[in-house]
CSV table of C-alpha atoms and ligand atoms in Angstrom, one decimal:
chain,number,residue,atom,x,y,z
A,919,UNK,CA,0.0,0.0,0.0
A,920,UNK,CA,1.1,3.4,-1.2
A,921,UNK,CA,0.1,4.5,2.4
A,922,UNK,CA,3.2,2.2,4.0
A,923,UNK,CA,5.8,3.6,1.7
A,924,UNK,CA,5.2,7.6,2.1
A,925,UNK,CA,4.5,8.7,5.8
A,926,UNK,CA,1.7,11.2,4.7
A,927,UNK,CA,0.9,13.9,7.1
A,928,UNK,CA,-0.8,16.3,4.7
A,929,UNK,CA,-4.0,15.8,6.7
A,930,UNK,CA,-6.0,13.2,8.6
A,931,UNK,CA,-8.2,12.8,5.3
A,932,UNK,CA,-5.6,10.7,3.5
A,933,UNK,CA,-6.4,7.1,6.0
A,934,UNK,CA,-7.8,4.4,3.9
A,935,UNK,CA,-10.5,2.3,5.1
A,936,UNK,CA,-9.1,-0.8,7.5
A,937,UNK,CA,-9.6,-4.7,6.5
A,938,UNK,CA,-12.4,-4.5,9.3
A,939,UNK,CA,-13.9,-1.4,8.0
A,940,UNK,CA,-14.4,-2.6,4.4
A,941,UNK,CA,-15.9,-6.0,6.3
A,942,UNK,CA,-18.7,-3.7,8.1
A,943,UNK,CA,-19.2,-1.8,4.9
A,944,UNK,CA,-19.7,-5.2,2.7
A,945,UNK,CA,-22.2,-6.5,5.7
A,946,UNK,CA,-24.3,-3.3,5.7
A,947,UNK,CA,-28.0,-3.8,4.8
A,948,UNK,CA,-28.7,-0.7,2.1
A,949,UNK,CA,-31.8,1.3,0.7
A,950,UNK,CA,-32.5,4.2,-0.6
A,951,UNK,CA,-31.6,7.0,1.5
A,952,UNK,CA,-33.4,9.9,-0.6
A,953,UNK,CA,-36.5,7.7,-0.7
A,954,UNK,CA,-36.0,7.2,2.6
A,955,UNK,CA,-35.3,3.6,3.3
A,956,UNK,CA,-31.8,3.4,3.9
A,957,UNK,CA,-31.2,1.4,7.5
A,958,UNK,CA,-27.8,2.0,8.0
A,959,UNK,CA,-27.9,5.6,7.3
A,960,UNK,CA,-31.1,5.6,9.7
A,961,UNK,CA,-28.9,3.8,12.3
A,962,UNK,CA,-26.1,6.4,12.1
A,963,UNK,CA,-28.2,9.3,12.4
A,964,UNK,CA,-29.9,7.9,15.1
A,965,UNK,CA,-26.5,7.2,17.1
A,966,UNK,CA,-24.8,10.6,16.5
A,967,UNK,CA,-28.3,12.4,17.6
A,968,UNK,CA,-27.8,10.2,20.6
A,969,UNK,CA,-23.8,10.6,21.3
A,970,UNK,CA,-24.5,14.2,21.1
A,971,UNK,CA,-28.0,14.4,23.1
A,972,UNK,CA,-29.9,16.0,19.6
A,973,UNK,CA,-33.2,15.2,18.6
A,974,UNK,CA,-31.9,14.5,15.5
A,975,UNK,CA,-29.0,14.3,12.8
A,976,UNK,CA,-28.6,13.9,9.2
A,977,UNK,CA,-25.7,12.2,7.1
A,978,UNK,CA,-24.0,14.2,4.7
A,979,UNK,CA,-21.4,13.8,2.4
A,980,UNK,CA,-18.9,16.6,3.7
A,981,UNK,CA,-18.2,18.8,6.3
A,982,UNK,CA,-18.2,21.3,4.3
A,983,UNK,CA,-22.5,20.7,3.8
A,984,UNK,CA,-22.5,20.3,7.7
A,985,UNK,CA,-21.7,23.4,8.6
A,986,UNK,CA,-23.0,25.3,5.2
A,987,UNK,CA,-26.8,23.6,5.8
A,988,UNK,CA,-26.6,25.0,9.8
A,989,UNK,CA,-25.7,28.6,8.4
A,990,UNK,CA,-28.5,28.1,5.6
A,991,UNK,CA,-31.2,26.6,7.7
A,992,UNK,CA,-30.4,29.6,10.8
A,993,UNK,CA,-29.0,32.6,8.7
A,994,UNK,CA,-30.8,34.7,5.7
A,995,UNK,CA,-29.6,37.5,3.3
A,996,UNK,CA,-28.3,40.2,5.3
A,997,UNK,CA,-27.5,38.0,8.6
A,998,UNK,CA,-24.3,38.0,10.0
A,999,UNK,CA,-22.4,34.9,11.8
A,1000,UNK,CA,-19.7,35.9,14.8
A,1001,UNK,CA,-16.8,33.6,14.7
A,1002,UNK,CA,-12.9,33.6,15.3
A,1003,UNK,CA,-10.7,35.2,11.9
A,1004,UNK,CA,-9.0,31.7,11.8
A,1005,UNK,CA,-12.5,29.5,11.0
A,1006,UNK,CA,-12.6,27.2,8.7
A,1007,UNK,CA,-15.8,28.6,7.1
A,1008,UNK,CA,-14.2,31.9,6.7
A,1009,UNK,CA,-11.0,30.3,5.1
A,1010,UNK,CA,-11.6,27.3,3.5
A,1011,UNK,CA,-15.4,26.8,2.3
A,1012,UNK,CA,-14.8,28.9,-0.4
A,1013,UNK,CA,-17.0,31.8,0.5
A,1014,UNK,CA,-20.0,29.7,1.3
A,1015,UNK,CA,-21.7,31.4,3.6
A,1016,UNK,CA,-21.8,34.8,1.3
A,1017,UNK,CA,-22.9,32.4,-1.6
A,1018,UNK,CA,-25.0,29.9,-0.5
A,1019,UNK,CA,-26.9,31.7,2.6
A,1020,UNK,CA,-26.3,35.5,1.6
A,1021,UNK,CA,-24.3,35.8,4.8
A,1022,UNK,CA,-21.4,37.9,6.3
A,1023,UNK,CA,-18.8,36.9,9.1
A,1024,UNK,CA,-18.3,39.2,11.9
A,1025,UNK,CA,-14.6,38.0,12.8
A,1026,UNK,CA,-13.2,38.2,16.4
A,1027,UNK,CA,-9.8,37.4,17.8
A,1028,UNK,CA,-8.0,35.2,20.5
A,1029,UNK,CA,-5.0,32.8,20.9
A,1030,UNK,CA,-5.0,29.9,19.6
A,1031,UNK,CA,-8.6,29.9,17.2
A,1032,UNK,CA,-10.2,31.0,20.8
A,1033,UNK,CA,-12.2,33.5,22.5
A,1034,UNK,CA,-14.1,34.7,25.4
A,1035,UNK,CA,-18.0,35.3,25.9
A,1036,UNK,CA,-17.0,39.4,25.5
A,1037,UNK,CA,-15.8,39.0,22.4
A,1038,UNK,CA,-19.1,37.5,21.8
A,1039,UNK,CA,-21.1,40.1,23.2
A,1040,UNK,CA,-19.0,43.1,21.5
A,1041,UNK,CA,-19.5,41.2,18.4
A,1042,UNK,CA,-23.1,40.8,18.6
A,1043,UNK,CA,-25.0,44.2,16.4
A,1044,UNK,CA,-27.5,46.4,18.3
A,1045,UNK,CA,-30.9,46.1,16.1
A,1046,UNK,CA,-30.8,49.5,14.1
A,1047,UNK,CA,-31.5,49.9,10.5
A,1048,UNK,CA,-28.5,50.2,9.3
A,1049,UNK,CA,-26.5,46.9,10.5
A,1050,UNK,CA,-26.9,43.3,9.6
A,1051,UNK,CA,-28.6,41.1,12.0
A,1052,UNK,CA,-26.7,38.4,14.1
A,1053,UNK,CA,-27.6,35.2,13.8
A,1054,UNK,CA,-25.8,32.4,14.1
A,1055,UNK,CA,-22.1,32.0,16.2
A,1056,UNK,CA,-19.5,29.1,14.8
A,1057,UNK,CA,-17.0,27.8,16.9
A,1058,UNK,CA,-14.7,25.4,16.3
A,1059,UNK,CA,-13.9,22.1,18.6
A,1060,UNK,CA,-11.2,21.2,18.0
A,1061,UNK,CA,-9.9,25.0,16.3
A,1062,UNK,CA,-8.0,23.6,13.0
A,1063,UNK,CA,-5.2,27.3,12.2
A,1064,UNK,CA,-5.2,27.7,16.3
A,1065,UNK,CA,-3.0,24.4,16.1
A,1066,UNK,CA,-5.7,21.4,17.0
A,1067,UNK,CA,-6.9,23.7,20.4
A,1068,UNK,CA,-9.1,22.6,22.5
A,1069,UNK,CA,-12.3,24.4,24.1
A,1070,UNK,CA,-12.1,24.2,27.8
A,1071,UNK,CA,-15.4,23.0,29.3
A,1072,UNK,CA,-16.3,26.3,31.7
A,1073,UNK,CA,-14.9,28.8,29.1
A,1074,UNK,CA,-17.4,27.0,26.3
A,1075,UNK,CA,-19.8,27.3,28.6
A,1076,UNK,CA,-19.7,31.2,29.1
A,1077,UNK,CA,-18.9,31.6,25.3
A,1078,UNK,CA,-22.0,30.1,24.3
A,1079,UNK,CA,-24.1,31.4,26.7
A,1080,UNK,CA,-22.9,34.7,25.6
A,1081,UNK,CA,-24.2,33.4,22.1
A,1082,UNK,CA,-27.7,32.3,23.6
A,1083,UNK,CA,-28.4,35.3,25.6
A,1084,UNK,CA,-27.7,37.5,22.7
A,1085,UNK,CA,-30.1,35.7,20.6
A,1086,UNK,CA,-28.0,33.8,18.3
A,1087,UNK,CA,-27.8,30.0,17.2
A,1088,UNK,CA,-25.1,28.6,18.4
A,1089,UNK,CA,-23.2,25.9,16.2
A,1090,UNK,CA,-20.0,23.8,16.6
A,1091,UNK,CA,-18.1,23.4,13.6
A,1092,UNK,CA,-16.3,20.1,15.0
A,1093,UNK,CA,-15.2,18.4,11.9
A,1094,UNK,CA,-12.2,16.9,14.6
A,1095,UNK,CA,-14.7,16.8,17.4
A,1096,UNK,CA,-14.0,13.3,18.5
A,1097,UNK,CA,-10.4,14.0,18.9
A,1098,UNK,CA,-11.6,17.3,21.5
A,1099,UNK,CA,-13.6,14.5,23.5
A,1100,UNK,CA,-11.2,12.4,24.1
A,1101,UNK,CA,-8.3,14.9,24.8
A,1102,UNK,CA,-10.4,16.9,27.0
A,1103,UNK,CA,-12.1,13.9,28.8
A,1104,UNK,CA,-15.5,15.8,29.1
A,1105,UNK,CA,-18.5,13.3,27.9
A,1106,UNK,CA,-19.9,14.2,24.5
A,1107,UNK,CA,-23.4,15.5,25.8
A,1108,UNK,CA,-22.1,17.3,28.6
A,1109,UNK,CA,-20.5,19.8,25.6
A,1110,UNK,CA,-23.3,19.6,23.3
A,1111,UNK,CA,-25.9,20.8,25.6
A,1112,UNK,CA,-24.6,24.3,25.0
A,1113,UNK,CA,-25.1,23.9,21.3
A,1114,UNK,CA,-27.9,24.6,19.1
A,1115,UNK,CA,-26.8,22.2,16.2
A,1116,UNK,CA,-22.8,20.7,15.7
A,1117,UNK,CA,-21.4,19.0,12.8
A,1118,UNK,CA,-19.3,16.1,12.9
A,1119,UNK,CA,-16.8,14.3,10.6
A,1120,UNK,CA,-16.1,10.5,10.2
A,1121,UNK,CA,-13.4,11.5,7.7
A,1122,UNK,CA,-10.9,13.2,9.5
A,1123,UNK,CA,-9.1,11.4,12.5
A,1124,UNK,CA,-11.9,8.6,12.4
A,1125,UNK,CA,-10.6,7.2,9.4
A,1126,UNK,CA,-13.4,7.1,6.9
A,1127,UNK,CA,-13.6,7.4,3.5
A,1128,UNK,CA,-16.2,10.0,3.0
A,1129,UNK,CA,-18.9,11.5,5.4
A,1130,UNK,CA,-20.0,13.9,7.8
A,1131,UNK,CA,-23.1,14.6,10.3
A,1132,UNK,CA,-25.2,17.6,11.6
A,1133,UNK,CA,-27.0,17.2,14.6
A,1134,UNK,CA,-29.5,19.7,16.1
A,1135,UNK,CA,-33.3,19.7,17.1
A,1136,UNK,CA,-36.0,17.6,14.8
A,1137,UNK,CA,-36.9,21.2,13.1
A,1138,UNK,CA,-34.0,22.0,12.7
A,1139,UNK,CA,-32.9,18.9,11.0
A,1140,UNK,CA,-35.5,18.9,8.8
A,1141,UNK,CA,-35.3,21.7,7.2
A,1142,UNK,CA,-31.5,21.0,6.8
A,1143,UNK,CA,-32.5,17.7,4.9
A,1144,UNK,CA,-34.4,20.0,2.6
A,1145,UNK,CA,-31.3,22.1,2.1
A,1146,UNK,CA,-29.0,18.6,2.0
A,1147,UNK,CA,-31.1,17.7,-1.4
A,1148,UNK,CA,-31.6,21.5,-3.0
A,1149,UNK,CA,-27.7,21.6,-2.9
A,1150,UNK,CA,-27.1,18.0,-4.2
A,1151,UNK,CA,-26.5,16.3,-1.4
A,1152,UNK,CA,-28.5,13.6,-1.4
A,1153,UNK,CA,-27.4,10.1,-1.4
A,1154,UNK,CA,-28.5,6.7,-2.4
A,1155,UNK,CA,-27.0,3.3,-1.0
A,1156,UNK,CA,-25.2,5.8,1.0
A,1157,UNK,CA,-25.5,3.0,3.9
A,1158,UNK,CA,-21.7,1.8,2.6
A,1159,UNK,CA,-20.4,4.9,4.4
A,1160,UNK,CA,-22.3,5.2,7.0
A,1161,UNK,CA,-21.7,1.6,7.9
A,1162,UNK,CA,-18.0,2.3,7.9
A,1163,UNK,CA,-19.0,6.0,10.0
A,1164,UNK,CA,-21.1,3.2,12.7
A,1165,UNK,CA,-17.7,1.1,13.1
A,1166,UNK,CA,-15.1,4.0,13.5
A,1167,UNK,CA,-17.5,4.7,16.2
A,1168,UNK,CA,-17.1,1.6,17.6
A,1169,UNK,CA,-13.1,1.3,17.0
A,1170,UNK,CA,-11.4,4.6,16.3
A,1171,UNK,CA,-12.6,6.7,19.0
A,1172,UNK,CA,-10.6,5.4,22.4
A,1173,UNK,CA,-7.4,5.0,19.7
A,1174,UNK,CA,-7.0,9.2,19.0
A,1175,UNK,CA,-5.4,9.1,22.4
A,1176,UNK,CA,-2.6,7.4,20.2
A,1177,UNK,CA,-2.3,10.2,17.1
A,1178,UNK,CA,-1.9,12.5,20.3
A,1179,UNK,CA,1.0,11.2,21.4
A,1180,UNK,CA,2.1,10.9,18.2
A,1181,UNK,CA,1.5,14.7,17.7
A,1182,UNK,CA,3.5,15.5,20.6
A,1183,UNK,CA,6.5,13.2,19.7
A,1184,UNK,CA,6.3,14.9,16.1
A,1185,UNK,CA,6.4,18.5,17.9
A,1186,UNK,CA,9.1,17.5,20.2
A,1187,UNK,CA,10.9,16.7,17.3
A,1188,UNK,CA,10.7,19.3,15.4
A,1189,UNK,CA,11.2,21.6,18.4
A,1190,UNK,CA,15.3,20.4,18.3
A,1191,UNK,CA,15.4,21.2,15.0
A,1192,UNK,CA,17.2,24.4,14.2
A,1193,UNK,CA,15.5,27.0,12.1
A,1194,UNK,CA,12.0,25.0,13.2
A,1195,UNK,CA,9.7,25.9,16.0
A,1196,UNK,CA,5.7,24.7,16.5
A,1197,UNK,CA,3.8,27.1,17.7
A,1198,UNK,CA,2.3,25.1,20.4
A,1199,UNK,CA,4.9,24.5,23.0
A,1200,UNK,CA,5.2,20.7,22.2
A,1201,UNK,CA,4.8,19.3,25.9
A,1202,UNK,CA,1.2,21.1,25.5
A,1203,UNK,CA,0.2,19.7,21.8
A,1204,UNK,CA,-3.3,19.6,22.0
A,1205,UNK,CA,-4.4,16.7,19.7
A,1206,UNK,CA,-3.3,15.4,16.7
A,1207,UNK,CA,-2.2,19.0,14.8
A,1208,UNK,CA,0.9,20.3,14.6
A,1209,UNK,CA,1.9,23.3,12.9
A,1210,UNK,CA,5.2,25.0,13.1
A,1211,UNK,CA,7.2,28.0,11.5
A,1212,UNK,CA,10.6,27.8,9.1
A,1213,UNK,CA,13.3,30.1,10.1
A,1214,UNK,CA,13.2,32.5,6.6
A,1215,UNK,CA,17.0,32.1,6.0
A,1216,UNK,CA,16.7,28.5,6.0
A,1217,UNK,CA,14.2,27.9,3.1
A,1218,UNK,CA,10.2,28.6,2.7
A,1219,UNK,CA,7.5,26.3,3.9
A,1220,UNK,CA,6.8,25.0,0.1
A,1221,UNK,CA,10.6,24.4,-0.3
A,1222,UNK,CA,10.8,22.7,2.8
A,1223,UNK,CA,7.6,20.1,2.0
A,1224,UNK,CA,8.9,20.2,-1.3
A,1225,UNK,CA,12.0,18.6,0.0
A,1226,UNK,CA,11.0,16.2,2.4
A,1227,UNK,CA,8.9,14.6,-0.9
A,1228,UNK,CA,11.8,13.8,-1.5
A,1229,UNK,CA,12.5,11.2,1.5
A,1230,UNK,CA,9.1,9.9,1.5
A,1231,UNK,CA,7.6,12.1,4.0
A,1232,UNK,CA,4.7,14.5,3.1
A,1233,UNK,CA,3.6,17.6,4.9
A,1234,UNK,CA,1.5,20.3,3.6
A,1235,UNK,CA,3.0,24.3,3.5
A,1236,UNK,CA,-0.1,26.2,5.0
A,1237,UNK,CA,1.6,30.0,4.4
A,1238,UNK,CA,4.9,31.0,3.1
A,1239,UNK,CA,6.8,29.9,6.7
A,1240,UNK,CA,4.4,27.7,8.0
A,1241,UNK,CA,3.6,23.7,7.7
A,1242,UNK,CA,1.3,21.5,9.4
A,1243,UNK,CA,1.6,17.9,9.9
A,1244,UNK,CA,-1.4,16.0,11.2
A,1245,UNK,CA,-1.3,12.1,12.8
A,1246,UNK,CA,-3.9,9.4,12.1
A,1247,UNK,CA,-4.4,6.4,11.8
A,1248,UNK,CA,-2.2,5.0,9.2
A,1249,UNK,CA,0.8,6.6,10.6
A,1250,UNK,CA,2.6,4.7,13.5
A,1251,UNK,CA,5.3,5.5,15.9
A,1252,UNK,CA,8.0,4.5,13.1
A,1253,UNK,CA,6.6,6.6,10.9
A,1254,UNK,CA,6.7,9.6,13.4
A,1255,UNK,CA,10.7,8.8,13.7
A,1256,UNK,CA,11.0,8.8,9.9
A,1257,UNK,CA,9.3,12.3,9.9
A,1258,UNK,CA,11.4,13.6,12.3
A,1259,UNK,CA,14.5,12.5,10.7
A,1260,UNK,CA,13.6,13.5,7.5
A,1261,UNK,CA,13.2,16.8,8.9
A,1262,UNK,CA,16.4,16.6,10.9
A,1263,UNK,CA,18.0,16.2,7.2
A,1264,UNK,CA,16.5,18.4,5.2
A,1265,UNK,CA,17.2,21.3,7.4
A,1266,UNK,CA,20.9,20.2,7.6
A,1267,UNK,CA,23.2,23.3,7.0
B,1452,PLP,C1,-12.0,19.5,7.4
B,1452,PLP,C2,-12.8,20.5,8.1
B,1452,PLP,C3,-14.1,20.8,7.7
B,1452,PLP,C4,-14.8,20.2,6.6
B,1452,PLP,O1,-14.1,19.9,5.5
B,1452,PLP,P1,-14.6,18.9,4.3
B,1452,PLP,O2,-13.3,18.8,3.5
B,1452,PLP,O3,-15.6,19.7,3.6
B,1452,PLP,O4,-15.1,17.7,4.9
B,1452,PLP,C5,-14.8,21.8,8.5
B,1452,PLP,N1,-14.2,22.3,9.6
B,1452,PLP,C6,-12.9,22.1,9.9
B,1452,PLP,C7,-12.4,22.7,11.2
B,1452,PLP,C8,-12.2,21.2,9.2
B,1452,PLP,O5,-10.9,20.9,9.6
């Protein structure tokens, strides 16, 4: 497998599907999930509603349509959604909100993709004529550009009260969600209660092929569905991926703990590397991202991932001086000391 040969760190998307997975995927009972008969699609709704104490959740094919059906179903022209300048939907959903819902982003700022409920609150418009209403507020769990952070359970809290009292739905983008649960030992439902609707992805460091979920009230979720199909997101014998979503959830949960550590060994690596430095202190690596910046006089980011494609070790060059590396399940501890040493190389004088 292509996978054993290249130690691929580009993002914890690449992982193909186990021997096991591709055995619960063959054994799936399938329908038709637009005409509404599919069971295993039924099933998985049913358990991420449950894991995340929702009425209700819906199967869709990225996270991407997660998020962008939440800011369609709560936001209208006009409407403005507060989150941190670093969000994904700001940077990497190609303008979505503005083009799909009619939207704008009121940005705030904080360490790390984090913030506190008063940046909420002086985000949050005064009705007058002349501004845009807020709606919605996004926030991620775990923060992708604030290095893989982590929402702390009693600053979440106050954050998304400060959402809620001001009047505005409150959604989770938490495409790496599973990864915050299990660094942060807080039970699923115990974080989703402060959440209007959250989205979910089996993709990322739960190793599936394709697939993502949003989870919110019945209402809510309806109306979603609606938007799912208008934007061509409905699915057919789309049990095969949710039967491989059901077993990660069964069997790739507990094991994050393990790209963690990895994360950390990777950052503690790179840290004794001259001319590189994370910008999480390694010892406090959140989860399973690690980003870190390239001394200017030694080469640029690209040149530097450009380089260690050389050796068989694949990275991804974010901005100019900066390159994340990410840790999943199809990279082991060996492959974490062939990073580092291909590093260690590459930045030889
Ligand atoms: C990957 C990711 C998404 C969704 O990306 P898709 O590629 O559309 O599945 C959303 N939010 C965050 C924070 C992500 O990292």
């Amino acid at each position: 497998m292509p996978t054993e040969a290249v130690v691929d760190l580009r993002s914890d998307t690449v992982t193909r599907p186990t021997a096991a997975m591709w055995e619960a995927m063959r054994a799936a009972p399938l329908g038709d999930d637009v005409l509404g008969d599919e069971p295993t699609v039924a099933a998985l709704e049913a358990r991420i509603a449950r894991v995340l104490g929702k009425e209700a959740a819906v199967f869709v094919p990225s996270g991407t349509m997660a998020n962008q059906l939440a800011i369609r179903v709560a936001c209208g022209p006009g409407d403005e959604i507060v989150a941190h300048e670093d969000s994904h939907i700001i940077h990497y959903e190609t303008g979505a909100p503005a083009a799909l819902s009619g939207a704008m982003v009121r940005t705030v700022r904080g360490a790390s993709g984090l913030f506190d409920a008063d940046d909420v609150r002086a985000a949050i418009r005064t009705r007058n004529v002349h501004h845009p209403v807020s709606r919605m507020l996004v926030a991620e769990n775990t923060q992708n550009r604030g290095g893989g952070t982590v929402w702390a359970m009693d600053r979440w809290q106050r954050v998304a009260a400060a959402g809620r009292e001001g009047g505005l739905h409150v959604h989770v983008d938490g495409a790496r969600l599973f990864n915050a649960f299990v660094a942060a030992g807080y039970a699923p439902e115990a974080f989703a209660r402060h959440a209007d609707s959250l989205s979910v992805c089996f993709s990322k460091g739960l190793g599936c092929p394709v697939g993502s979920a949003l989870a919110g009230t019945a209402a809510f979720i309806e109306r979603a569905r609606r938007f799912r199909k208008m934007f061509g997101g409905g699915m057919r014998q789309s049990g095969l991926l949710a039967a491989a979503a059901l077993h990660a959830l069964d069997h790739h949960v507990e094991r994050l703990a393990q790209d963690h550590a990895n994360a950390r060994t990777l950052a503690e690596g790179i840290a004794g590397i001259a001319g590189l430095r994370p910008i999480v202190e390694p010892a406090r690596t959140p989860t399973n991202m690690v980003f870190f910046d390239v001394d200017p006089s030694a080469c640029t980011g690209p040149e530097l991932c450009a380089r260690l494609e050389g050796r068989g070790v694949r990275m991804i060059a974010l901005d100019p001086q900066r390159v994340r590396a990410v840790t999943h399940l199809d990279v082991d501890a060996a492959g974490i000391a062939r990073a580092v040493d291909a590093l260690r190389q590459v930045m030889r004088p």
